Amino acid sequence: MAVVTGGSRGIGAAVCRELARAGATVAVNYRSNADLASGIADEIGGIAVEGDVGDPASAKAIVERVESELGDVDILVNNAGVTRDTLIARMSDEEWREVMSTNLDGAFHMSRAVARKMLKRRSGAIVNMTSFVGLHGNPGQTNYAATKAGIIGFTKALAKELGGRGVRVNAVAPGYIETELTTVLSDEIRDFLLSATPMGRLGSPDDVAVAVRFLCSDEAGYVTGAVLLVDGGLGM
Ligand code: NDP
């Protein structure tokens, strides 16, 4: 059974579909878009689970609910993410904290909630969504870049912590992917990112989803602590 945080749309929805195609039963977590999440869950024969991953009690409740309805969590994809872009001189405490809460605290809360049982079963796969921005930075995204760089350190530390007991932890670093998260970018930034992408096109959520599926699969049985760039060459 797989839990995908932020599975209601964008990359998360594509990951839910891809994992279901590969045979997993999928719990589609969302924060506010109940209709979208239920639509995905119905389509793939999974369940939609409301919950804010940034809230420790809510994250715990997500895991308890999916375990009681679907059984053991074999796969966790920490995909939920938000942006609150602005230059640092104008950034409010709230804009900083909102991004930390979902992107970084969320991965911690959810991983902690599944780790003990994965260790006990001596199997499991966790995939964390980082970004090329976490590797290279981006003006106007100090909050977001800090969380995505943090996710890389978190992934490597957790991979070292859990590897001896058969639990793998990896990260995927997408480049510029066409979702609601990137529709807010100006034409100028869009053109710049496109020109810096050797493949010369934006990525699709499916481009990312197949990489996540690979890292969750037995084929990746000797892969842990990796950061897999799925970015058309943008972040190399
Ligand atoms: P979207 O904005 O399209 O979707 C975000 C998803 O996260 C939604 O399902 C949303 O739920 C959910 N979500 C947001 N906050 C919370 C929360 N606190 N608790 C639970 N769920 C939450 O984003 P993308 O698909 O574009 O991005 C997915 C991931 O990929 C993010 O981590 C992002 O940083 C990363 N990424 C994206 C890139 C891109 O170019 N798009 C590039 C690099 C990385 P709801 O629908 O209910 O609001």
CSV table of C-alpha atoms and ligand atoms in Angstrom, one decimal:
chain,number,residue,atom,x,y,z
A,1,MET,CA,0.0,0.0,0.0
A,2,ALA,CA,1.2,3.5,-0.9
A,3,VAL,CA,0.5,6.9,0.7
A,4,VAL,CA,1.1,9.9,-1.6
A,5,THR,CA,0.9,13.3,0.2
A,6,GLY,CA,-0.6,16.1,-1.9
A,7,GLY,CA,-2.0,13.5,-4.4
A,8,SER,CA,-5.0,15.6,-5.4
A,9,ARG,CA,-3.4,17.3,-8.4
A,10,GLY,CA,-0.2,18.0,-10.3
A,11,ILE,CA,2.8,15.7,-9.8
A,12,GLY,CA,1.1,14.0,-6.8
A,13,ALA,CA,-1.9,13.0,-8.9
A,14,ALA,CA,0.4,11.6,-11.6
A,15,VAL,CA,2.3,9.6,-9.0
A,16,CYS,CA,-0.9,8.1,-7.6
A,17,ARG,CA,-2.0,7.0,-11.1
A,18,GLU,CA,1.5,5.6,-11.8
A,19,LEU,CA,1.8,3.6,-8.6
A,20,ALA,CA,-1.8,2.2,-9.0
A,21,ARG,CA,-0.8,1.2,-12.6
A,22,ALA,CA,2.1,-0.7,-11.1
A,23,GLY,CA,-0.3,-2.6,-8.8
A,24,ALA,CA,-0.3,-0.6,-5.5
A,25,THR,CA,-3.3,0.3,-3.6
A,26,VAL,CA,-3.0,4.1,-3.1
A,27,ALA,CA,-4.1,6.5,-0.4
A,28,VAL,CA,-4.5,10.0,-1.9
A,29,ASN,CA,-3.8,12.6,0.7
A,30,TYR,CA,-4.9,16.2,0.2
A,31,ARG,CA,-5.4,19.3,2.3
A,32,SER,CA,-8.3,21.2,0.7
A,33,ASN,CA,-9.3,19.8,-2.7
A,34,ALA,CA,-11.7,17.0,-1.5
A,35,ASP,CA,-13.4,16.7,-4.9
A,36,LEU,CA,-10.2,16.4,-6.9
A,37,ALA,CA,-8.7,13.9,-4.4
A,38,SER,CA,-11.9,11.7,-4.4
A,39,GLY,CA,-11.9,11.8,-8.2
A,40,ILE,CA,-8.4,10.4,-8.4
A,41,ALA,CA,-9.1,7.9,-5.6
A,42,ASP,CA,-12.2,6.6,-7.4
A,43,GLU,CA,-10.4,6.4,-10.7
A,44,ILE,CA,-7.6,4.2,-9.3
A,45,GLY,CA,-9.5,2.3,-6.7
A,46,GLY,CA,-7.9,3.9,-3.7
A,47,ILE,CA,-9.0,6.2,-0.9
A,48,ALA,CA,-8.8,10.0,-0.4
A,49,VAL,CA,-7.5,11.1,3.0
A,50,GLU,CA,-7.8,14.6,4.2
A,51,GLY,CA,-5.0,16.0,6.4
A,52,ASP,CA,-2.4,18.7,6.7
A,53,VAL,CA,1.0,17.1,6.7
A,54,GLY,CA,2.5,20.2,8.4
A,55,ASP,CA,0.5,19.5,11.6
A,56,PRO,CA,2.0,16.6,13.6
A,57,ALA,CA,-1.4,15.3,14.9
A,58,SER,CA,-3.0,15.5,11.5
A,59,ALA,CA,0.0,13.6,9.9
A,60,LYS,CA,-0.3,10.9,12.5
A,61,ALA,CA,-4.1,10.6,11.9
A,62,ILE,CA,-3.5,10.2,8.1
A,63,VAL,CA,-1.2,7.2,8.7
A,64,GLU,CA,-3.5,5.7,11.4
A,65,ARG,CA,-6.5,6.0,9.0
A,66,VAL,CA,-4.8,4.4,6.0
A,67,GLU,CA,-3.4,1.6,8.1
A,68,SER,CA,-6.8,0.8,9.5
A,69,GLU,CA,-8.5,0.9,6.1
A,70,LEU,CA,-5.8,-0.4,3.8
A,71,GLY,CA,-3.1,-2.2,6.0
A,72,ASP,CA,0.6,-1.7,6.2
A,73,VAL,CA,2.3,1.3,4.5
A,74,ASP,CA,4.9,-0.1,2.1
A,75,ILE,CA,5.5,3.2,0.2
A,76,LEU,CA,5.4,6.8,1.4
A,77,VAL,CA,5.8,9.6,-1.2
A,78,ASN,CA,6.3,12.9,0.5
A,79,ASN,CA,5.1,15.1,-2.4
A,80,ALA,CA,3.0,17.8,-0.8
A,81,GLY,CA,4.6,21.2,-1.4
A,82,VAL,CA,3.8,24.9,-1.5
A,83,THR,CA,5.5,28.1,-2.6
A,84,ARG,CA,5.1,31.6,-1.1
A,85,ASP,CA,7.6,33.4,-3.4
A,86,THR,CA,8.8,36.9,-2.6
A,87,LEU,CA,12.1,38.7,-2.1
A,88,ILE,CA,13.6,38.3,1.4
A,89,ALA,CA,13.2,41.9,2.5
A,90,ARG,CA,9.4,41.6,1.9
A,91,MET,CA,9.0,38.0,3.2
A,92,SER,CA,6.7,37.8,6.2
A,93,ASP,CA,7.2,35.3,9.0
A,94,GLU,CA,4.0,33.6,7.9
A,95,GLU,CA,5.3,33.1,4.3
A,96,TRP,CA,8.5,31.6,5.7
A,97,ARG,CA,6.7,29.3,8.1
A,98,GLU,CA,4.0,28.1,5.8
A,99,VAL,CA,6.6,26.8,3.4
A,100,MET,CA,8.6,25.2,6.1
A,101,SER,CA,5.5,23.6,7.6
A,102,THR,CA,4.3,21.8,4.5
A,103,ASN,CA,7.5,21.1,2.7
A,104,LEU,CA,9.9,20.2,5.5
A,105,ASP,CA,8.0,19.5,8.7
A,106,GLY,CA,5.5,17.5,6.6
A,107,ALA,CA,8.1,15.1,5.3
A,108,PHE,CA,9.4,14.7,8.9
A,109,HIS,CA,5.9,14.1,10.4
A,110,MET,CA,4.9,11.6,7.8
A,111,SER,CA,8.2,9.7,7.8
A,112,ARG,CA,8.2,9.4,11.5
A,113,ALA,CA,4.7,8.1,11.5
A,114,VAL,CA,5.6,5.2,9.1
A,115,ALA,CA,9.2,4.5,10.1
A,116,ARG,CA,8.7,2.3,13.2
A,117,LYS,CA,6.5,-0.3,11.3
A,118,MET,CA,8.7,-0.2,8.2
A,119,LEU,CA,11.7,-1.0,10.4
A,120,LYS,CA,9.9,-3.8,12.2
A,121,ARG,CA,8.9,-5.4,8.8
A,122,ARG,CA,12.4,-4.7,7.5
A,123,SER,CA,11.0,-3.3,4.2
A,124,GLY,CA,9.7,-0.1,2.8
A,125,ALA,CA,10.4,2.8,0.4
A,126,ILE,CA,10.2,6.5,1.1
A,127,VAL,CA,10.5,9.0,-1.8
A,128,ASN,CA,10.8,12.7,-0.9
A,129,MET,CA,10.1,15.5,-3.5
A,130,THR,CA,12.9,18.0,-3.6
A,131,SER,CA,13.6,20.4,-6.6
A,132,PHE,CA,16.4,21.7,-8.7
A,133,VAL,CA,15.9,24.9,-6.7
A,134,GLY,CA,17.1,23.0,-3.6
A,135,LEU,CA,20.4,22.3,-5.4
A,136,HIS,CA,20.9,25.7,-7.2
A,137,GLY,CA,18.7,28.3,-5.4
A,138,ASN,CA,16.4,30.8,-7.1
A,139,PRO,CA,15.8,34.5,-6.3
A,140,GLY,CA,12.5,35.1,-4.6
A,141,GLN,CA,12.4,31.5,-3.2
A,142,THR,CA,14.7,31.6,-0.2
A,143,ASN,CA,12.0,29.9,1.9
A,144,TYR,CA,11.3,27.2,-0.8
A,145,ALA,CA,14.9,26.6,-1.6
A,146,ALA,CA,15.8,26.2,2.1
A,147,THR,CA,13.1,23.5,2.4
A,148,LYS,CA,14.1,21.7,-0.7
A,149,ALA,CA,17.8,21.7,0.3
A,150,GLY,CA,16.7,20.5,3.7
A,151,ILE,CA,14.8,17.6,2.1
A,152,ILE,CA,18.1,16.4,0.5
A,153,GLY,CA,19.9,16.3,3.9
A,154,PHE,CA,16.8,14.7,5.5
A,155,THR,CA,16.8,12.1,2.8
A,156,LYS,CA,20.4,11.2,3.1
A,157,ALA,CA,20.3,11.1,6.9
A,158,LEU,CA,17.2,8.9,6.9
A,159,ALA,CA,18.7,6.6,4.3
A,160,LYS,CA,21.7,6.0,6.6
A,161,GLU,CA,19.4,5.5,9.6
A,162,LEU,CA,17.0,3.0,8.0
A,163,GLY,CA,19.2,1.3,5.3
A,164,GLY,CA,20.5,-1.5,7.6
A,165,ARG,CA,16.9,-2.6,8.2
A,166,GLY,CA,15.9,-2.8,4.5
A,167,VAL,CA,14.1,0.6,4.3
A,168,ARG,CA,15.2,2.7,1.3
A,169,VAL,CA,14.9,6.5,1.2
A,170,ASN,CA,15.4,8.6,-1.9
A,171,ALA,CA,14.6,12.0,-3.4
A,172,VAL,CA,13.4,13.2,-6.8
A,173,ALA,CA,14.4,16.6,-8.0
A,174,PRO,CA,12.1,17.8,-10.7
A,175,GLY,CA,13.0,20.8,-13.0
A,176,TYR,CA,10.4,23.0,-14.4
A,177,ILE,CA,7.2,20.9,-14.5
A,178,GLU,CA,3.9,22.2,-15.8
A,179,THR,CA,1.4,22.2,-12.9
A,180,GLU,CA,-0.6,24.8,-10.9
A,181,LEU,CA,2.6,25.5,-8.9
A,182,THR,CA,4.3,26.9,-11.9
A,183,THR,CA,1.4,28.7,-13.6
A,184,VAL,CA,2.2,31.7,-11.3
A,185,LEU,CA,5.6,32.2,-12.9
A,186,SER,CA,6.0,35.3,-15.1
A,187,ASP,CA,6.6,34.8,-18.9
A,188,GLU,CA,10.1,36.2,-18.3
A,189,ILE,CA,11.1,33.5,-15.8
A,190,ARG,CA,9.3,30.8,-17.9
A,191,ASP,CA,11.4,31.8,-21.0
A,192,PHE,CA,14.6,31.9,-18.9
A,193,LEU,CA,14.0,28.4,-17.4
A,194,LEU,CA,13.1,27.0,-20.8
A,195,SER,CA,16.2,28.4,-22.4
A,196,ALA,CA,18.3,26.9,-19.6
A,197,THR,CA,16.8,23.5,-20.1
A,198,PRO,CA,18.9,21.4,-22.5
A,199,MET,CA,15.9,19.2,-23.5
A,200,GLY,CA,14.1,22.4,-24.6
A,201,ARG,CA,10.7,21.6,-23.2
A,202,LEU,CA,8.9,21.8,-19.8
A,203,GLY,CA,8.5,18.5,-18.0
A,204,SER,CA,5.1,16.8,-17.4
A,205,PRO,CA,3.9,15.4,-14.1
A,206,ASP,CA,4.2,11.9,-15.8
A,207,ASP,CA,7.9,12.5,-16.4
A,208,VAL,CA,8.3,12.7,-12.6
A,209,ALA,CA,5.8,10.0,-11.7
A,210,VAL,CA,7.7,7.2,-13.6
A,211,ALA,CA,10.9,8.2,-11.7
A,212,VAL,CA,9.1,8.0,-8.4
A,213,ARG,CA,7.6,4.6,-9.4
A,214,PHE,CA,11.1,3.3,-10.2
A,215,LEU,CA,12.5,4.4,-6.8
A,216,CYS,CA,9.6,2.7,-5.0
A,217,SER,CA,10.0,-0.5,-6.9
A,218,ASP,CA,12.0,-3.6,-6.2
A,219,GLU,CA,14.1,-2.8,-9.3
A,220,ALA,CA,15.6,0.0,-7.2
A,221,GLY,CA,16.4,-2.4,-4.4
A,222,TYR,CA,20.0,-1.3,-4.1
A,223,VAL,CA,19.3,2.4,-4.5
A,224,THR,CA,19.1,4.6,-1.4
A,225,GLY,CA,20.1,8.1,-0.4
A,226,ALA,CA,20.0,9.1,-4.1
A,227,VAL,CA,18.7,12.4,-5.5
A,228,LEU,CA,17.4,11.7,-9.0
A,229,LEU,CA,17.2,14.8,-11.2
A,230,VAL,CA,14.2,14.7,-13.5
A,231,ASP,CA,14.7,18.1,-15.1
A,232,GLY,CA,15.6,17.9,-18.8
A,233,GLY,CA,19.2,18.8,-17.8
A,234,LEU,CA,18.3,22.1,-16.1
A,235,GLY,CA,20.0,21.3,-12.8
A,236,MET,CA,23.1,19.5,-13.9
B,1,NDP,P1,0.6,21.5,-6.9
B,1,NDP,O1,0.5,22.9,-6.3
B,1,NDP,O2,0.1,21.3,-8.2
B,1,NDP,O3,0.0,20.5,-5.8
B,1,NDP,C1,0.3,20.6,-4.5
B,1,NDP,C2,-0.3,19.4,-3.8
B,1,NDP,O4,0.1,19.5,-2.4
B,1,NDP,C3,-1.8,19.5,-3.7
B,1,NDP,O5,-2.3,18.2,-3.8
B,1,NDP,C4,-2.2,20.1,-2.4
B,1,NDP,O6,-3.4,19.6,-1.8
B,1,NDP,C5,-1.0,19.5,-1.5
B,1,NDP,N1,-0.7,20.2,-0.3
B,1,NDP,C6,-0.3,21.4,-0.1
B,1,NDP,N2,-0.1,21.7,1.2
B,1,NDP,C7,-0.4,20.5,1.8
B,1,NDP,C8,-0.4,20.2,3.2
B,1,NDP,N3,0.0,21.0,4.2
B,1,NDP,N4,-0.8,18.9,3.5
B,1,NDP,C9,-1.3,18.1,2.6
B,1,NDP,N5,-1.3,18.3,1.3
B,1,NDP,C10,-0.8,19.6,0.9
B,1,NDP,O7,2.2,21.2,-6.8
B,1,NDP,P2,3.1,20.3,-7.8
B,1,NDP,O8,2.4,19.1,-8.3
B,1,NDP,O9,3.7,21.3,-8.8
B,1,NDP,O10,4.3,20.0,-6.8
B,1,NDP,C11,4.4,18.7,-6.1
B,1,NDP,C12,5.8,18.7,-5.5
B,1,NDP,O11,6.8,18.7,-6.5
B,1,NDP,C13,6.0,19.8,-4.5
B,1,NDP,O12,6.7,19.3,-3.4
B,1,NDP,C14,6.9,20.7,-5.3
B,1,NDP,O13,7.7,21.5,-4.4
B,1,NDP,C15,7.7,19.8,-6.1
B,1,NDP,N6,8.2,20.4,-7.3
B,1,NDP,C16,7.4,20.9,-8.3
B,1,NDP,C17,8.0,21.4,-9.4
B,1,NDP,C18,7.2,22.0,-10.6
B,1,NDP,O14,7.8,22.6,-11.5
B,1,NDP,N7,5.9,21.9,-10.5
B,1,NDP,C19,9.5,21.5,-9.6
B,1,NDP,C20,10.2,20.9,-8.5
B,1,NDP,C21,9.6,20.4,-7.4
B,1,NDP,P3,-4.8,20.4,-2.2
B,1,NDP,O15,-5.1,20.2,-3.6
B,1,NDP,O16,-5.8,19.8,-1.3
B,1,NDP,O17,-4.5,21.9,-1.9
